[in-house]
Coordinates of C-alpha atoms in Angstrom, one line a residue:
X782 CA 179.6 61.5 56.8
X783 CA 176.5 63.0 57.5
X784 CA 173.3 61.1 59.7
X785 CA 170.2 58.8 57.9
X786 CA 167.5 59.0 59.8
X787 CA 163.6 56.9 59.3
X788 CA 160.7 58.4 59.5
X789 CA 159.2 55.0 61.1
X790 CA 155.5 54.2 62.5
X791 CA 153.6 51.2 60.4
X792 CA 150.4 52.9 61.7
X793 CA 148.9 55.5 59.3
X794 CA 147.3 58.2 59.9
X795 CA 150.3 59.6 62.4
X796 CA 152.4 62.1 60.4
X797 CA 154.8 60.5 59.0
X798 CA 154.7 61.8 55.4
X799 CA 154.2 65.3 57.1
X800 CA 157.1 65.1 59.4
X801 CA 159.6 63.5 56.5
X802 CA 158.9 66.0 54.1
X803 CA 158.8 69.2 57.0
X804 CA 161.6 67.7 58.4
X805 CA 164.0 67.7 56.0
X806 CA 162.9 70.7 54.2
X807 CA 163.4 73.2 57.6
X808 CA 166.9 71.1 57.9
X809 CA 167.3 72.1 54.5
X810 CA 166.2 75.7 55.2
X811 CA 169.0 76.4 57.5
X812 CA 171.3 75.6 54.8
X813 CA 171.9 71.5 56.1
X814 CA 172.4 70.0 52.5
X815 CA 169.6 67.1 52.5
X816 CA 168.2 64.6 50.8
X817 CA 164.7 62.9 51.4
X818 CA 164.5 59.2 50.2
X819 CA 160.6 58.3 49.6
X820 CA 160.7 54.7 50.2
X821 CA 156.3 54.6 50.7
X822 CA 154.9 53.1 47.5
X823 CA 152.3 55.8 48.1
X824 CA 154.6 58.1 46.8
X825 CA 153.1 61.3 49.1
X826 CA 156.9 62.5 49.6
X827 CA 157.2 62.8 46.2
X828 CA 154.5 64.4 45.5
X829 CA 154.3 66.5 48.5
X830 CA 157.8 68.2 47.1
X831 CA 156.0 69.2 43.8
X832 CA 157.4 65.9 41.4
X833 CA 154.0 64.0 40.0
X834 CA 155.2 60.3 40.5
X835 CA 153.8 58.9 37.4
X836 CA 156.5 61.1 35.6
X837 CA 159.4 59.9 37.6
X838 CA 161.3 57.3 35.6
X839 CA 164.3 56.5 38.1
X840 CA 163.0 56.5 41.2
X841 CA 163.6 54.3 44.5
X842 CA 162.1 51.3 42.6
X843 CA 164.6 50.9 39.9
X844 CA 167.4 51.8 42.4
X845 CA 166.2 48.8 44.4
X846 CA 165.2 46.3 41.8
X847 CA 167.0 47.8 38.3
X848 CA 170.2 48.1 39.8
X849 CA 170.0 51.9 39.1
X850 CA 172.6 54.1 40.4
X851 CA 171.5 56.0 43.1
X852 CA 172.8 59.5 41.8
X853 CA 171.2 58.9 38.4
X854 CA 167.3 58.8 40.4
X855 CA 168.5 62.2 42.8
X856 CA 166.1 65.1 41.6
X857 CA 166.2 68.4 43.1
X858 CA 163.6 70.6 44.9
X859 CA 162.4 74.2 45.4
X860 CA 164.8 74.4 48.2
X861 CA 168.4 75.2 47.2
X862 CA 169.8 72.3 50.0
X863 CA 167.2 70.1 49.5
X864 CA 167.2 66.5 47.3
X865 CA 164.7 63.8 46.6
X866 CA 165.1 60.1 45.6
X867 CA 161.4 60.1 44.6
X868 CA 159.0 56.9 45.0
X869 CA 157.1 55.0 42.0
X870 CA 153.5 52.9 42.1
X871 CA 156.1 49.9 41.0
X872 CA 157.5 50.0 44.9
X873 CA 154.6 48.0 45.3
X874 CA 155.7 45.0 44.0
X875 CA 159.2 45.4 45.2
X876 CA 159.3 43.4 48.3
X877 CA 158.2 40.1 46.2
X878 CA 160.8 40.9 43.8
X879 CA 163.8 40.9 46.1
X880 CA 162.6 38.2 48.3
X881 CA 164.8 35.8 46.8
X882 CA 167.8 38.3 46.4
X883 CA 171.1 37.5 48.7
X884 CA 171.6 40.0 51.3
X885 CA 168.2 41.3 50.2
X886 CA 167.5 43.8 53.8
X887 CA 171.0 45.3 53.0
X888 CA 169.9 46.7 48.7
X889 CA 168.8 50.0 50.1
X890 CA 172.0 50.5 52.4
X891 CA 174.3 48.8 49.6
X892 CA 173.0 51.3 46.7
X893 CA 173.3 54.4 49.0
X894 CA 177.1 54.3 49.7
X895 CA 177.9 56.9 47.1
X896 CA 175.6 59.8 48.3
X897 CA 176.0 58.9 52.0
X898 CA 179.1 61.7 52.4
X899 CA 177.2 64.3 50.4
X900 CA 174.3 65.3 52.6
X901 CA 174.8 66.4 56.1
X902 CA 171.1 64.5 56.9
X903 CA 169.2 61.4 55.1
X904 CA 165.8 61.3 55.7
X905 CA 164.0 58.6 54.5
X906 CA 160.1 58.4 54.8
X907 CA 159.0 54.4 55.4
X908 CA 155.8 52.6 54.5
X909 CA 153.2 52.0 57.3
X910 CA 154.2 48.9 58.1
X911 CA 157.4 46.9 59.0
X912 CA 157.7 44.9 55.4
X913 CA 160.8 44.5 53.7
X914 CA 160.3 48.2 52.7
X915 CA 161.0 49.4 56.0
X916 CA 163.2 46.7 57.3
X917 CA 165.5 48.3 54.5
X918 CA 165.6 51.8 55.3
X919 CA 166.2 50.6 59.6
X920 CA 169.2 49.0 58.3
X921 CA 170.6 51.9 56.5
X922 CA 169.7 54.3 58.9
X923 CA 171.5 55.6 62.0
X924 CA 168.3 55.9 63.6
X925 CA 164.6 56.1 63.7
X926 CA 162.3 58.9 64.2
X927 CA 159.0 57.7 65.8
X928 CA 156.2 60.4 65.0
X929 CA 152.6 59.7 67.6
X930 CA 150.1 61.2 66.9
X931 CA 148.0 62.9 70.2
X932 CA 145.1 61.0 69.8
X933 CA 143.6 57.7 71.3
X934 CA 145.7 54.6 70.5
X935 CA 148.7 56.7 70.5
X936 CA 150.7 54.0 71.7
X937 CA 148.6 51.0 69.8
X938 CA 151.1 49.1 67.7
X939 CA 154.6 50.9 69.1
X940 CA 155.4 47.6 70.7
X941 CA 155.5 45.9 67.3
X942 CA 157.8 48.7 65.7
X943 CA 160.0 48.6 68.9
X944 CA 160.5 44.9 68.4
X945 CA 161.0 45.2 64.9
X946 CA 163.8 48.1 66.1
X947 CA 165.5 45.4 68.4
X948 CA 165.7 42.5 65.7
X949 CA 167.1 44.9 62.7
X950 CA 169.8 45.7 66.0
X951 CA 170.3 42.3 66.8
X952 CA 170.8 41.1 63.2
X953 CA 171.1 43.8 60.5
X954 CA 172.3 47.3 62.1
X955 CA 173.6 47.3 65.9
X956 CA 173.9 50.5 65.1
X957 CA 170.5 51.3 65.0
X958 CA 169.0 54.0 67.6
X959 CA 166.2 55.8 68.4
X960 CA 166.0 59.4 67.2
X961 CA 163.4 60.5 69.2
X962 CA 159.8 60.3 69.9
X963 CA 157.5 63.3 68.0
X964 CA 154.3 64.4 69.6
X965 CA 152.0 65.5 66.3
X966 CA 148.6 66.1 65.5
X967 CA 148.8 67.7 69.0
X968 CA 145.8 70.5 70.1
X969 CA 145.9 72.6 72.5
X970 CA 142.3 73.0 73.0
X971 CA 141.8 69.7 74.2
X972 CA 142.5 67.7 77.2
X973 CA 143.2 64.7 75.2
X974 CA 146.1 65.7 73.9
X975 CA 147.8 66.2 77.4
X976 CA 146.8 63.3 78.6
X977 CA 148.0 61.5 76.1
X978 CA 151.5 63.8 75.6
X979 CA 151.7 63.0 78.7
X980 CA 151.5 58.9 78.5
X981 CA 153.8 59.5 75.5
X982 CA 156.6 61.0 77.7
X983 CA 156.4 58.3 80.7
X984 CA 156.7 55.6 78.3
X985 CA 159.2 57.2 76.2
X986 CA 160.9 59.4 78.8
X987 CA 163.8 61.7 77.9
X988 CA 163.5 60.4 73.8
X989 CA 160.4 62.3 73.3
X990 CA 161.6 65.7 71.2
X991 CA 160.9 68.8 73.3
X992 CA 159.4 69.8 69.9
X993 CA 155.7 68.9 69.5
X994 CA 153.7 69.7 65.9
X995 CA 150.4 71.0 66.5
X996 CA 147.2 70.5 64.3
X997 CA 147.6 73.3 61.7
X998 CA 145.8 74.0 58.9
X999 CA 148.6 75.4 56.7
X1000 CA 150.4 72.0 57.7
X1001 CA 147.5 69.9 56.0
X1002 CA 146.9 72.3 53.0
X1003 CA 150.7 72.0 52.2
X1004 CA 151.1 68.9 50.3
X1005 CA 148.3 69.8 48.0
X1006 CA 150.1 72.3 46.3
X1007 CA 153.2 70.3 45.9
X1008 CA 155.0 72.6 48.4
X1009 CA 156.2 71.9 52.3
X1010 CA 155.0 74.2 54.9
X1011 CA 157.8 76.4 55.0
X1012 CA 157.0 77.6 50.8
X1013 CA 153.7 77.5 51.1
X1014 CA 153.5 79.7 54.7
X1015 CA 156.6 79.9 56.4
X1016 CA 154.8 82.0 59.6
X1017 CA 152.5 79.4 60.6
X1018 CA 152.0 77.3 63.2
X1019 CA 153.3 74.4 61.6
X1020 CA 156.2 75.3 59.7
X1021 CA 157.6 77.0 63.1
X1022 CA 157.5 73.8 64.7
X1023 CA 159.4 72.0 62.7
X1024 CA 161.9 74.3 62.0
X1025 CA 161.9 73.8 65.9
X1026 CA 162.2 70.2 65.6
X1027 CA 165.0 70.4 63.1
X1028 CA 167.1 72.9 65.2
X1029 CA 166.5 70.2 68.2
X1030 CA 167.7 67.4 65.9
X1031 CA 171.0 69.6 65.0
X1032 CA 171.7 70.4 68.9
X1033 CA 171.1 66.7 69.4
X1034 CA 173.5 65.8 66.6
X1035 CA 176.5 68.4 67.6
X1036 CA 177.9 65.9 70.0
X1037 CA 178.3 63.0 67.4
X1038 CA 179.7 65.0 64.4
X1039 CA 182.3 67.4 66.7
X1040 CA 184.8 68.6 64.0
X1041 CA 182.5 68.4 61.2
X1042 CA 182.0 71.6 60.0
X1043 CA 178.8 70.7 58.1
X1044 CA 177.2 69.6 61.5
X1045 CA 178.0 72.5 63.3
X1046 CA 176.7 75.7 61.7
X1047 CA 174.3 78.0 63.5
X1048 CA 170.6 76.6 63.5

C-alpha cells in the first residue's frame, strides 16, 4: 500500500495547486506510479495537467455524489507514472449534497479503497478552506502537506488548519500526520523571505522540508500550457526544487514502507 498525502492550506494564494501538481509529477518522474486526486472545485489540477474540466464527465464529483467507481473517473497524463482523478464545476455543490449522507466525511476514503494498492503515492490537492471538501481528503489521507508561502501572514490562519488537523485525529483518522511544512513563493533577494523562513521553522521546527520552492517564473507560466514544470522546463529553478522536494518525501517515507520494493527505488 502506497502513502495519500493532502496538499492542505484553506488560505489561497500559497501554492497549493503548484506544489500538488509539481509534486506528484517529479514523484512520478522518478518512476513512483502516482495518482493526483483534484478535490478543488476550481479544478486548477486538472487543468494544470493538460485535461479542460468542462470535458471531464467522471470526475471527483460523480465519484462523490454519483456513486461512480473510482477507476472508471482515473485519466492518464503526459507522464508515463502519473494519474489524475480530475475535478468538475459541479464539486461546488457537493458538500450540500452529502450533508445529509451517513458516514458522509468517510465518501472520499470509502470510494478510494480499490486504487489505494496501485499507486506508490496519492496526492490529493484540497480546496482553500476546511469544508466538507477537505475534511474528506484529511480523513483519507496518511498525512497532510502544509505549503507557506514566504510572505507576510505566512502563518495567519495555520492555527485554524492545525485545529481542524487535531479534530479529523481525534474523530475521523488517528492516523492522521503532518507531512511536512513547504517554504514557497520563497526569494532570495529579499530579507522578507528569511525572516519569515525563519519564523516558519521555529514554529514548525524539524517538520519544515529542507526543500524550499523559490519564485520562478517557469513555475508560474507552467499551468498555462496545461503542462507541470518538469514538461514545460525541466532545468529551471522550479522544477529542480521539487524534484528536491519529492526525493526528500521518498527518503522520509523509506522508513515506513521497509520491504516494499515500490518505496524503495533510487530517487
Amino acid at each position: 500500500m502506497g502513502k495519500i498525502i493532502s496538499v492542505a492550506n484553506q488560505k489561497g494564494g500559497v501554492g497549493k495547486t503548484t506544489t500538488a501538481i509539481n509534486l506528484a509529477a517529479s514523484l512520478a518522474a522518478i518512476e513512483h506510479s502516482t495518482l493526483i486526486i483534484d478535490i478543488d472545485p476550481q479544478s486548477n489540477s486538472t487543468s494544470g495537467l493538460g485535461i479542460e474540466p468542462k470535458t471531464v464527465s467522471n470526475s471527483v464529483y460523480e465519484i462523490m455524489v454519483g456513486g461512480v467507481e473510482v477507476n472508471d473517473s482515473i485519466r492518464e497524463t503526459e507522464l508515463p507514472f502519473l494519474d489524475l482523478i480530475p475535478s468538475h464545476i459541479n464539486l461546488v455543490g457537493a458538500e450540500i449534497e452529502m450533508v445529509d449522507r451517513n458516514r458522509r466525511e468517510r465518501i472520499l476514503s470509502n470510494a478510494i479503497v480499490p486504487v489505494k494498492d496501485k499507486y506508490d503515492f496519492i496526492i490529493i490537492d484540497c480546496p482553500p478552506s476546511l469544508g466538507l471538501l477537505t475534511i474528506n481528503a484529511l480523513t483519507a489521507s496518511d498525512s497532510v502537506l502544509i505549503p507557506v508561502q514566504c510572505e507576510y501572514f505566512a502563518l495567519e490562519g495555520l492555527g485554524q488548519l492545525l485545529n481542524t488537523i487535531k479534530i479529523v485525529r481525534q474523530h475521523l483518522n488517528p492516523e492522521l500526520d503532518i507531512e511536512g511544512v513547504l517554504l514557497t513563493m520563497y526569494d532570495t533577494r529579499t530579507r522578507l523571505s528569511n525572516q519569515v523562513a525563519e519564523e516558519v521553522k521555529r514554529y514548525f521546527d524539524d517538520r519544515v522540508f529542507q526543500s524550499i520552492i523559490a519564485r520562478n517564473v517557469r513555475l508560474a507560466e507552467a499551468p498555462s500550457f496545461g503542462k507541470p514544470a518538469i514538461l514545460y522546463d525541466a532545468t529551471s529553478v522550479g522544477s529542480k526544487n521539487y524534484l528536491s522536494l519529492a526525493r526528500e518525501i521518498i527518503q522520509r517515507n523509506r522508513k515506513l514502507f521497509k520491504g516494499s520494493p515500490a518505496l524503495t527505488k533510487q530517487g
